[in-house]
Amino acid sequence: MCATCFDARKLRSSLDPASPEHALLSFIGSQEGPGGYDDFFRAANPRPPRPLTTMKVREVRAWQRQAANRANYRRGTPVSSAAGRYQIVSGTMDHLIDALALTGEELFDAKLQDAMGLYLLSEAGWEEFKGGRVATAHFGDALARVWAALPALSGPKKGRSWYHNFNGNRATVSASEFHGVLAGLPGLGKPKAVKANGAPTRVARSTEPVPEAEAGPR
């Protein structure tokens, strides 16, 4: 299934706790937003006026515009509008609003945040990985380009955040643990279209702009 084929209405349903999508998003959420669906960059200025899950998307977006304003921070301090369990920043929020055809009146609740997380997984090549058509390290690298708490699994950045030291970012889990989580997800197809050197035959597309581009230290 392609990312652009996703039906937002279907996405806004509870994830099956036994599904690999639930397992992967739970892991990502534990690294990105350990405070849950109401989590946000704790040094944000201003802070959200009330819990994020009680706010409409347009209200969250209005708060993000303030939180991403460098004028609200002292020189040299990190700036971030990261919001929710998956730490979605303002640029990615705009992308998701368009991609999921949101009106802005929807609640930024757990179901909608999970829908957004699923869409970002899809853009990173989830269906290809789930079907065994993309190598684990390659898919892990695609996710690391989306979420800064995840380490790259190959290349010169292996073991570090793709955005290491950018605005204070760092990986919060080791490459071996991250690889093990991906390889151990339930219901995955066996790799069957991977070249002998381990490179996938199809490149999974990563998300641009990345959600963590403006995030602060973790």
mmCIF file of N, CA and C in Angstrom, residues 2 30-31 37 45 66 82 100 139 149 151 157 159 180 194 199 205 208 214:
data_model
loop_
_atom_site.group_PDB
_atom_site.id
_atom_site.type_symbol
_atom_site.label_atom_id
_atom_site.label_comp_id
_atom_site.label_asym_id
_atom_site.label_seq_id
_atom_site.Cartn_x
_atom_site.Cartn_y
_atom_site.Cartn_z
ATOM 1 N N CYS A 2 0.611 2.177 -0.874
ATOM 2 C CA CYS A 2 1.410 3.393 -0.924
ATOM 3 C C CYS A 2 0.921 4.386 0.115
ATOM 4 N N SER A 30 8.165 5.258 22.931
ATOM 5 C CA SER A 30 8.894 5.170 24.198
ATOM 6 C C SER A 30 10.210 5.923 24.141
ATOM 7 N N GLN A 31 10.786 6.046 22.947
ATOM 8 C CA GLN A 31 12.046 6.767 22.781
ATOM 9 C C GLN A 31 11.823 8.256 22.512
ATOM 10 N N TYR A 37 1.033 10.657 24.898
ATOM 11 C CA TYR A 37 0.399 11.455 23.848
ATOM 12 C C TYR A 37 0.324 12.948 24.186
ATOM 13 N N ASN A 45 8.770 27.214 24.711
ATOM 14 C CA ASN A 45 8.317 28.513 25.207
ATOM 15 C C ASN A 45 7.472 29.189 24.121
ATOM 16 N N GLN A 66 4.148 29.452 17.862
ATOM 17 C CA GLN A 66 4.779 30.223 18.932
ATOM 18 C C GLN A 66 6.017 29.509 19.465
ATOM 19 N N ALA A 82 8.073 20.244 18.984
ATOM 20 C CA ALA A 82 7.757 18.816 19.001
ATOM 21 C C ALA A 82 6.557 18.527 19.891
ATOM 22 N N LEU A 100 -3.291 13.744 5.215
ATOM 23 C CA LEU A 100 -4.443 13.044 5.782
ATOM 24 C C LEU A 100 -5.743 13.821 5.594
ATOM 25 N N PHE A 139 15.712 -0.109 6.334
ATOM 26 C CA PHE A 139 14.489 0.464 6.889
ATOM 27 C C PHE A 139 14.796 1.214 8.182
ATOM 28 N N ALA A 149 15.636 10.209 17.816
ATOM 29 C CA ALA A 149 16.013 9.361 18.948
ATOM 30 C C ALA A 149 16.493 7.990 18.496
ATOM 31 N N PRO A 151 18.855 5.433 16.216
ATOM 32 C CA PRO A 151 20.187 5.473 15.613
ATOM 33 C C PRO A 151 20.202 4.921 14.193
ATOM 34 N N LYS A 157 27.278 6.898 10.131
ATOM 35 C CA LYS A 157 26.500 7.379 11.271
ATOM 36 C C LYS A 157 25.959 6.242 12.130
ATOM 37 N N GLY A 159 24.882 3.822 14.794
ATOM 38 C CA GLY A 159 24.896 3.927 16.244
ATOM 39 C C GLY A 159 24.588 5.310 16.778
ATOM 40 N N GLY A 180 17.412 -5.222 16.788
ATOM 41 C CA GLY A 180 16.710 -6.361 17.363
ATOM 42 C C GLY A 180 15.212 -6.151 17.437
ATOM 43 N N VAL A 194 16.497 -8.918 -1.457
ATOM 44 C CA VAL A 194 17.637 -8.153 -0.991
ATOM 45 C C VAL A 194 18.889 -8.656 -1.685
ATOM 46 N N ALA A 199 22.137 -4.754 0.405
ATOM 47 C CA ALA A 199 21.426 -3.541 0.002
ATOM 48 C C ALA A 199 20.069 -3.909 -0.569
ATOM 49 N N ARG A 205 11.475 5.385 0.946
ATOM 50 C CA ARG A 205 11.514 6.845 0.969
ATOM 51 C C ARG A 205 11.376 7.362 2.391
ATOM 52 N N GLU A 208 10.405 13.919 4.496
ATOM 53 C CA GLU A 208 10.942 15.270 4.467
ATOM 54 C C GLU A 208 9.780 16.250 4.572
ATOM 55 N N GLU A 214 14.055 20.420 14.479
ATOM 56 C CA GLU A 214 14.216 21.536 15.402
ATOM 57 C C GLU A 214 14.203 21.095 16.853
#
